[in-house]
Short mmCIF file of C-alpha atoms and ligand atoms in Angstrom, two decimals:
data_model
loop_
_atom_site.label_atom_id
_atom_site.label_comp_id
_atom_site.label_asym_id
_atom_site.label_seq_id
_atom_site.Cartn_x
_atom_site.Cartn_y
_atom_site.Cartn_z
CA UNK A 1 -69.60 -59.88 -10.73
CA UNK A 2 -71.85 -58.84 -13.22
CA UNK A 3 -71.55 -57.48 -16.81
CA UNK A 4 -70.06 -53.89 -17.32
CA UNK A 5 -70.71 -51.78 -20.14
CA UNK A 6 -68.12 -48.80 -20.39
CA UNK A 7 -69.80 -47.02 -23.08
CA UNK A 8 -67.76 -44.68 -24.81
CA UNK A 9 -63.63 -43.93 -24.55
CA UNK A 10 -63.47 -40.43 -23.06
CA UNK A 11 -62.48 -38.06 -25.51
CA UNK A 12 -59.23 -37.07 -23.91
CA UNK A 13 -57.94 -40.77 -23.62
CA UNK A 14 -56.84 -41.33 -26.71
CA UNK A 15 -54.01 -38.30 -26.51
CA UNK A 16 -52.92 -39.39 -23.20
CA UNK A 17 -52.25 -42.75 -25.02
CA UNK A 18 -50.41 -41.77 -27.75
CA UNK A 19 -48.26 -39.14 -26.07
CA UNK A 20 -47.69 -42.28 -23.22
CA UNK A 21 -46.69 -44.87 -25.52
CA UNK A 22 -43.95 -42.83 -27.06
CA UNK A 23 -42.45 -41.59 -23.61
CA UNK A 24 -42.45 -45.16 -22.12
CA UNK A 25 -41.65 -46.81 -25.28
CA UNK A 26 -38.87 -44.67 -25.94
CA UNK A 27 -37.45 -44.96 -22.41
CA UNK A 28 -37.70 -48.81 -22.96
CA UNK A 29 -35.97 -48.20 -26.34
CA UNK A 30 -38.36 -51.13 -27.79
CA UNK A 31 -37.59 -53.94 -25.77
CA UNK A 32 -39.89 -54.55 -22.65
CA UNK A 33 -37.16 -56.85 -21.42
CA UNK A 34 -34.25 -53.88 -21.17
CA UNK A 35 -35.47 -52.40 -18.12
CA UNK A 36 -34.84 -55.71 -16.08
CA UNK A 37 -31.09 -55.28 -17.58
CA UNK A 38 -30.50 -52.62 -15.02
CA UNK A 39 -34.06 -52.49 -12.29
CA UNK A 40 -35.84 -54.65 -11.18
CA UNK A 41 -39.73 -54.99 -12.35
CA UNK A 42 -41.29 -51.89 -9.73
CA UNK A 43 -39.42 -49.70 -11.72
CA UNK A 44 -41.99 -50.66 -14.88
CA UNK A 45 -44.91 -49.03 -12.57
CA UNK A 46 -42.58 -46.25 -12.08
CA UNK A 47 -41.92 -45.52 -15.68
CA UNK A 48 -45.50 -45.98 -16.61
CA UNK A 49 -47.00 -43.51 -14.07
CA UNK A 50 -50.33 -42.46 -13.29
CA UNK A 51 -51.90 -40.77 -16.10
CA UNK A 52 -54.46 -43.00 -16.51
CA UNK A 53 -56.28 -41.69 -13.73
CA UNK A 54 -57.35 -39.42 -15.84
CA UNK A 55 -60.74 -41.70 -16.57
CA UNK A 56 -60.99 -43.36 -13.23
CA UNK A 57 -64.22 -41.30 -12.69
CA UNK A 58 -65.58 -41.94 -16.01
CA UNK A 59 -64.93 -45.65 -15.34
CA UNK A 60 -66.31 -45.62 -11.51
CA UNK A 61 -69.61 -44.05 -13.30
CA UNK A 62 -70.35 -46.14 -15.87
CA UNK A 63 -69.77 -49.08 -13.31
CA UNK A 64 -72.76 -47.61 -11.13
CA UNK A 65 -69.49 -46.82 -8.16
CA UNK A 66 -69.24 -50.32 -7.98
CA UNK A 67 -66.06 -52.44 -7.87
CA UNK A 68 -66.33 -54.86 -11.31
CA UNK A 69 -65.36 -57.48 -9.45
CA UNK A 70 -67.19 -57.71 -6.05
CA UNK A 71 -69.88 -55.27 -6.94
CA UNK A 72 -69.44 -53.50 -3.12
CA UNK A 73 -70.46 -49.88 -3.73
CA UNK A 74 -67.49 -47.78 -3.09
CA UNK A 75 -65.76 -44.73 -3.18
CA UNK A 76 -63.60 -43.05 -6.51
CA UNK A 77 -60.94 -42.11 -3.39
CA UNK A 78 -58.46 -44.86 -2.32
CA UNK A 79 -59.94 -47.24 -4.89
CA UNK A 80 -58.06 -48.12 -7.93
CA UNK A 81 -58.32 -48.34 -12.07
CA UNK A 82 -57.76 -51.82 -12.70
CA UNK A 83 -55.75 -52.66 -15.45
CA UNK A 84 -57.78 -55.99 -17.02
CA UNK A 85 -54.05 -56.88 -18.35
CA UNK A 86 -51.71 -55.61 -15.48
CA UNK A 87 -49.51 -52.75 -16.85
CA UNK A 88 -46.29 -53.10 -15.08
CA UNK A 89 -45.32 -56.83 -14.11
CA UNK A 90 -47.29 -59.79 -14.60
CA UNK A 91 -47.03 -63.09 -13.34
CA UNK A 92 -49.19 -66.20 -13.90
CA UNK A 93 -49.89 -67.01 -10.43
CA UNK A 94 -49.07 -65.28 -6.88
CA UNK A 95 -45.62 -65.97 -6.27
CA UNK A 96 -44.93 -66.88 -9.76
CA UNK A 97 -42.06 -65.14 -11.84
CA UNK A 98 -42.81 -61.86 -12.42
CA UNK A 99 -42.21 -60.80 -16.20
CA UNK A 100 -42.65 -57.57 -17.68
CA UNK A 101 -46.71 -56.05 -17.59
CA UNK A 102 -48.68 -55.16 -20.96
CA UNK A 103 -47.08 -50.95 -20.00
CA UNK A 104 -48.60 -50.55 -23.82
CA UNK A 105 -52.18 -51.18 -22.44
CA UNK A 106 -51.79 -48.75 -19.41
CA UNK A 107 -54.01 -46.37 -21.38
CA UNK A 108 -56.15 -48.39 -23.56
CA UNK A 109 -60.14 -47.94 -22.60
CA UNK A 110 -60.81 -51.68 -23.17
CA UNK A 111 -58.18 -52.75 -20.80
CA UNK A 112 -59.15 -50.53 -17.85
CA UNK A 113 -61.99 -51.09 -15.26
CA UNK A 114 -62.85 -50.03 -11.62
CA UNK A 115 -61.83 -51.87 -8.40
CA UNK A 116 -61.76 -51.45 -5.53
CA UNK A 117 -58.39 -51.83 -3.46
CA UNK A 118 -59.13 -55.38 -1.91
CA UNK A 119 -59.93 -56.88 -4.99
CA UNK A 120 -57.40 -55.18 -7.25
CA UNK A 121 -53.98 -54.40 -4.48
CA UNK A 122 -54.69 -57.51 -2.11
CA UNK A 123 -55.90 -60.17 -4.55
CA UNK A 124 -55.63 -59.85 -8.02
CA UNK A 125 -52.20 -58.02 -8.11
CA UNK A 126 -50.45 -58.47 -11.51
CA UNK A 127 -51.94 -62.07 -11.12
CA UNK A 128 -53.16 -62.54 -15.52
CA UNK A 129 -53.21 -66.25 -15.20
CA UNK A 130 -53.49 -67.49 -19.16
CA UNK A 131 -54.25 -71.50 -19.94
CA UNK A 132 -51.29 -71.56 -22.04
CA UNK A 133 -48.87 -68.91 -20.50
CA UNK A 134 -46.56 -69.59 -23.31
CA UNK A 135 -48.67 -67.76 -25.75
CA UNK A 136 -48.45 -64.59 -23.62
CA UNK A 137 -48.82 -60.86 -26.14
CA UNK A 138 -45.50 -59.86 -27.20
CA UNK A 139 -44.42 -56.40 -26.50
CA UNK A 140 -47.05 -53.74 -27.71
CA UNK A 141 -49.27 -56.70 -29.53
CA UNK A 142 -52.68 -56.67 -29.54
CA UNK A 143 -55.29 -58.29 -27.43
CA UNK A 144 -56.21 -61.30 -27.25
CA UNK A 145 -53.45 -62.51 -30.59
CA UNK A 146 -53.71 -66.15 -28.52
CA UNK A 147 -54.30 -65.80 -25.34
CA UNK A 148 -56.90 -67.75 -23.84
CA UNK A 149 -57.17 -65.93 -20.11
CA UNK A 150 -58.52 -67.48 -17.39
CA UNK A 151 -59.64 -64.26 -15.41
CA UNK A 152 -63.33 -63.27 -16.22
CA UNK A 153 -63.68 -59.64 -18.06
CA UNK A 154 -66.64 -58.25 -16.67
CA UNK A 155 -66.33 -55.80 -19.44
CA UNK A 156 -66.53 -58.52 -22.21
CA UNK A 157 -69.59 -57.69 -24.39
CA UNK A 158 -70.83 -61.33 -25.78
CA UNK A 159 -70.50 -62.97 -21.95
CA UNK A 160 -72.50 -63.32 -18.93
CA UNK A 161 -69.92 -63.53 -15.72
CA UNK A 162 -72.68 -64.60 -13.85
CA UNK A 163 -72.92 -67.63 -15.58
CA UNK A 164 -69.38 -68.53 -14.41
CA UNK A 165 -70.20 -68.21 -10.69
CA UNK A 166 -72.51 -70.17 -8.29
CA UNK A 167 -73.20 -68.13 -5.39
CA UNK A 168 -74.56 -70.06 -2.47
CA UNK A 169 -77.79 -68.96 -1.19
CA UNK A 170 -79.23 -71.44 1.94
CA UNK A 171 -77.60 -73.58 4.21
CA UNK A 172 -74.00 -73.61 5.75
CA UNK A 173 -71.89 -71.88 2.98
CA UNK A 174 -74.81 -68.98 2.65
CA UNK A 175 -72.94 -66.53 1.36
CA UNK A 176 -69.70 -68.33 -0.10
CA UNK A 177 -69.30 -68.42 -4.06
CA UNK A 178 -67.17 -70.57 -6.26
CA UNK A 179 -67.03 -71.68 -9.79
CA UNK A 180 -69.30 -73.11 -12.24
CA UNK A 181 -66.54 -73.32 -14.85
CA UNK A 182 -62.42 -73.71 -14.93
CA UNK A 183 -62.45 -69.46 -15.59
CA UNK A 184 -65.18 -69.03 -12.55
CA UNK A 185 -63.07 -70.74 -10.07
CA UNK A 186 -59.81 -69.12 -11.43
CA UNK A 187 -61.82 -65.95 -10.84
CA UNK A 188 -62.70 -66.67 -7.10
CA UNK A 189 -59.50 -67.46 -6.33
CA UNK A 190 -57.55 -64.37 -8.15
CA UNK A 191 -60.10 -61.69 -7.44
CA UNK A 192 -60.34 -63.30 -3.85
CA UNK A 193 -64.17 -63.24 -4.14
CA UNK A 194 -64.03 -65.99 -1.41
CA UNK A 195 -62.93 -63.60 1.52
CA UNK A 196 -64.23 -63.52 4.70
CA UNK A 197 -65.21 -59.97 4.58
CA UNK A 198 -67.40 -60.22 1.28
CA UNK A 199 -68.77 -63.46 2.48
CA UNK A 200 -69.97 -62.37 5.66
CA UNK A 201 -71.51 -58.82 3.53
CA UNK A 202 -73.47 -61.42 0.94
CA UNK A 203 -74.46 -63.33 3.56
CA UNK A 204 -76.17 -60.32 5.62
CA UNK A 205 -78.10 -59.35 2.02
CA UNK A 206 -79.24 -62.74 1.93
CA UNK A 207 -80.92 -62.19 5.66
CA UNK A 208 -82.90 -58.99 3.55
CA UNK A 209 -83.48 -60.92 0.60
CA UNK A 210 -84.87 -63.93 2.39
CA UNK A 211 -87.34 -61.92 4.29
CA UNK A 212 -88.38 -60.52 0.78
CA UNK A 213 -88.32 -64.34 -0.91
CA UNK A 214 -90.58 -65.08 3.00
CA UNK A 215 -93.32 -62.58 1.92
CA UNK A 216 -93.70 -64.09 -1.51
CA UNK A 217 -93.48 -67.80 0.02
CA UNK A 218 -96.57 -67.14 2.53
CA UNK A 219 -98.61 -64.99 -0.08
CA UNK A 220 -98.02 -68.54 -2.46
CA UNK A 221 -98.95 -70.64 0.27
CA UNK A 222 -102.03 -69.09 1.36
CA UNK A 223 -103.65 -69.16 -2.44
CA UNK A 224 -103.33 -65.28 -2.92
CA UNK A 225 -101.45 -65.95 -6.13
CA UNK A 226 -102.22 -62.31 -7.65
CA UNK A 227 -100.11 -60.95 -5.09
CA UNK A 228 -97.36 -63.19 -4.59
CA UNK A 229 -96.64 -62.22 -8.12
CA UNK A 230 -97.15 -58.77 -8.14
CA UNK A 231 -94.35 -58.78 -5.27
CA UNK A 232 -92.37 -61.56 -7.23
CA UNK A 233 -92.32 -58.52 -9.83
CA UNK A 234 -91.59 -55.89 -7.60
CA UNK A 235 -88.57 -58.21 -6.72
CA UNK A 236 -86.96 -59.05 -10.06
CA UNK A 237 -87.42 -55.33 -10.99
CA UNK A 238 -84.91 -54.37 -8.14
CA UNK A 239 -82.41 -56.55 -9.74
CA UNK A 240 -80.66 -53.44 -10.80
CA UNK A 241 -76.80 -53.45 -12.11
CA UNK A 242 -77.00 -50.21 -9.70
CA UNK A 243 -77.32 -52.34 -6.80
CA UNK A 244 -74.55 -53.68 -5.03
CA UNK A 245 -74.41 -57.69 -4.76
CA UNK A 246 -76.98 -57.52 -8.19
CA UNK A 247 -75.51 -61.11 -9.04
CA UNK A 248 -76.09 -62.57 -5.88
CA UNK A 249 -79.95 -60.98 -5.97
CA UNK A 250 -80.75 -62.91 -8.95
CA UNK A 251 -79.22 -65.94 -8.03
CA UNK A 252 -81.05 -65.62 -5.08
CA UNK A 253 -84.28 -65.49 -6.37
CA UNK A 254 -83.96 -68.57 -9.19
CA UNK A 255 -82.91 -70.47 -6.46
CA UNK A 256 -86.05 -69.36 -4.57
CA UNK A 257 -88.12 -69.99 -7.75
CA UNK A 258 -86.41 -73.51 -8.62
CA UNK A 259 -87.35 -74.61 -5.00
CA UNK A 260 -91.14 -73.97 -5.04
CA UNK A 261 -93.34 -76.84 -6.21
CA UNK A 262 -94.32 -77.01 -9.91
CA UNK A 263 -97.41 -75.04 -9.60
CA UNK A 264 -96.19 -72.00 -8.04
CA UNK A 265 -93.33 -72.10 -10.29
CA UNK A 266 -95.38 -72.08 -12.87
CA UNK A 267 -96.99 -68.70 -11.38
CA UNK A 268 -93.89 -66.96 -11.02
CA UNK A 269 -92.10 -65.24 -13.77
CA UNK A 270 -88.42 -66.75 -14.63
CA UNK A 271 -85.71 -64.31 -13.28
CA UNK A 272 -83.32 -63.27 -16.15
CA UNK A 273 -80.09 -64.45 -16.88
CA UNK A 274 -78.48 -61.14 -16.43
CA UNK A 275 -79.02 -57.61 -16.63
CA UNK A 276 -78.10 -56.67 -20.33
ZN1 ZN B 301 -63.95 -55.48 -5.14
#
């Protein structure tokens, strides 16, 4: 996971939103909790639709066609806007209660992100896991009013995801990431950032990336300092949000960096904390 910057909301968002919020908010006559009266929750994914589709490409775009979460490259078909606050149920854990889903946030730009269908369908879910669920948003409140979530936001503009996760890079777990902080490890777990499949992809970049970090190693070792950094260079400029695995990259190379004796350290520029 790395940061995400949206840019703009697409111009015909905000009418889809307005004219969205009245349909479903009428239908719900103003209480969230009325449609459980008679249906169960599905029927709140029913009633709010699909119409924010309407930006999914605007969103895949401006996330480089990269899930938020996982950073695979992948295609606008079969993958999914992510709601950040899921629109139709929400529960605080898998196989918690499920209560009724932020619907009023279904079509709000700073709520919506790309994913792609492992992270979003098979993991995350309507998983919004808050430290103190109590102080969940009442019905068409606000974000965040008090909620203290423990899910990451790539799309949050004053933090660094990457400083949440520790990816490892050598030895056993190559390839396996966990958390540096309560809201890291939450964010494993939810987004399932631990699974097999993504585990086994990292760890197959790391076998590229380590014959990269190999070429800089020998060019250290052998005194030709001049190159070793104009390749060093050459290697932090590909850490590109456009790249897939772009968080693993860079914790690839300060981990290469950290390891190298004092000297060559020295020689080799520090590798930025992220890409903003
Ligand atoms: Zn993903």
């Amino acid at each position: 996971m790395i940061r995400v910057a949206r840019g703009d909301e697409p111009a015909a968002l905000a009418a889809i939103r307005q004219q969205e919020i009245q349909r479903v908010g009428g239908a719900l006559a103003g209480d969230p909790h009325a449609i459980h009266a008679v249906e169960p929750v599905p029927l709140t994914a029913k009633l709010v639709g699909k119409a924010y589709q309407a930006v999914a490409g605007d969103l895949w775009r401006a996330q480089f066609r990269k899930c938020c979460h996982c950073e695979m490259r992948v295609p606008l078909r079969y993958n999914d806007v992510e709601h950040f606050r899921p629109k139709a149920s929400v529960r605080q854990r898998s196989g918690g209660r499920a209560d009724p889903g932020y619907w009023w946030l279904a079509w709000t730009w700073e709520n919506l992100l790309f994913a792609c269908a492992s992270c979003n369908r098979s993991s995350k879910n309507d998983q919004f896991p808050l430290v103190d669920p109590t102080k969940r948003l009442r019905a068409q409140a606000q974000p965040p009013g008090h909620e203290n979530p423990l899910l990451l936001d790539p799309a949050e503009p004053t933090a660094n995801p990457e400083a949440h996760l520790h990816f490892d890079v050598v030895g056993e777990a190559r390839g396996h990431v966990s958390g540096n902080t309560p809201n890291g490890a939450c964010s494993v777990e939810v987004y399932g950032l631990h699974r097999d499949e993504l585990v086994e992809v990292r760890a197959l970049e790391l076998d590229f990336i380590d014959s990269e970090l190999e070429a800089v190693s020998r060019l250290l070792r052998t005194g030709r300092i001049d190159s070793a950094q104009k390749r060093w260079t050459e290697l932090l400029e590909s850490i590109k949000p456009q790249r897939s695995f772009a968080a693993l990259r860079r914790a690839a190379l300060a981990a290469f960096r950290a390891s190298r004796p004092v000297e060559h350290q020295a020689a080799l520029a520090q590798v930025p904390a992220s890409v903003w």
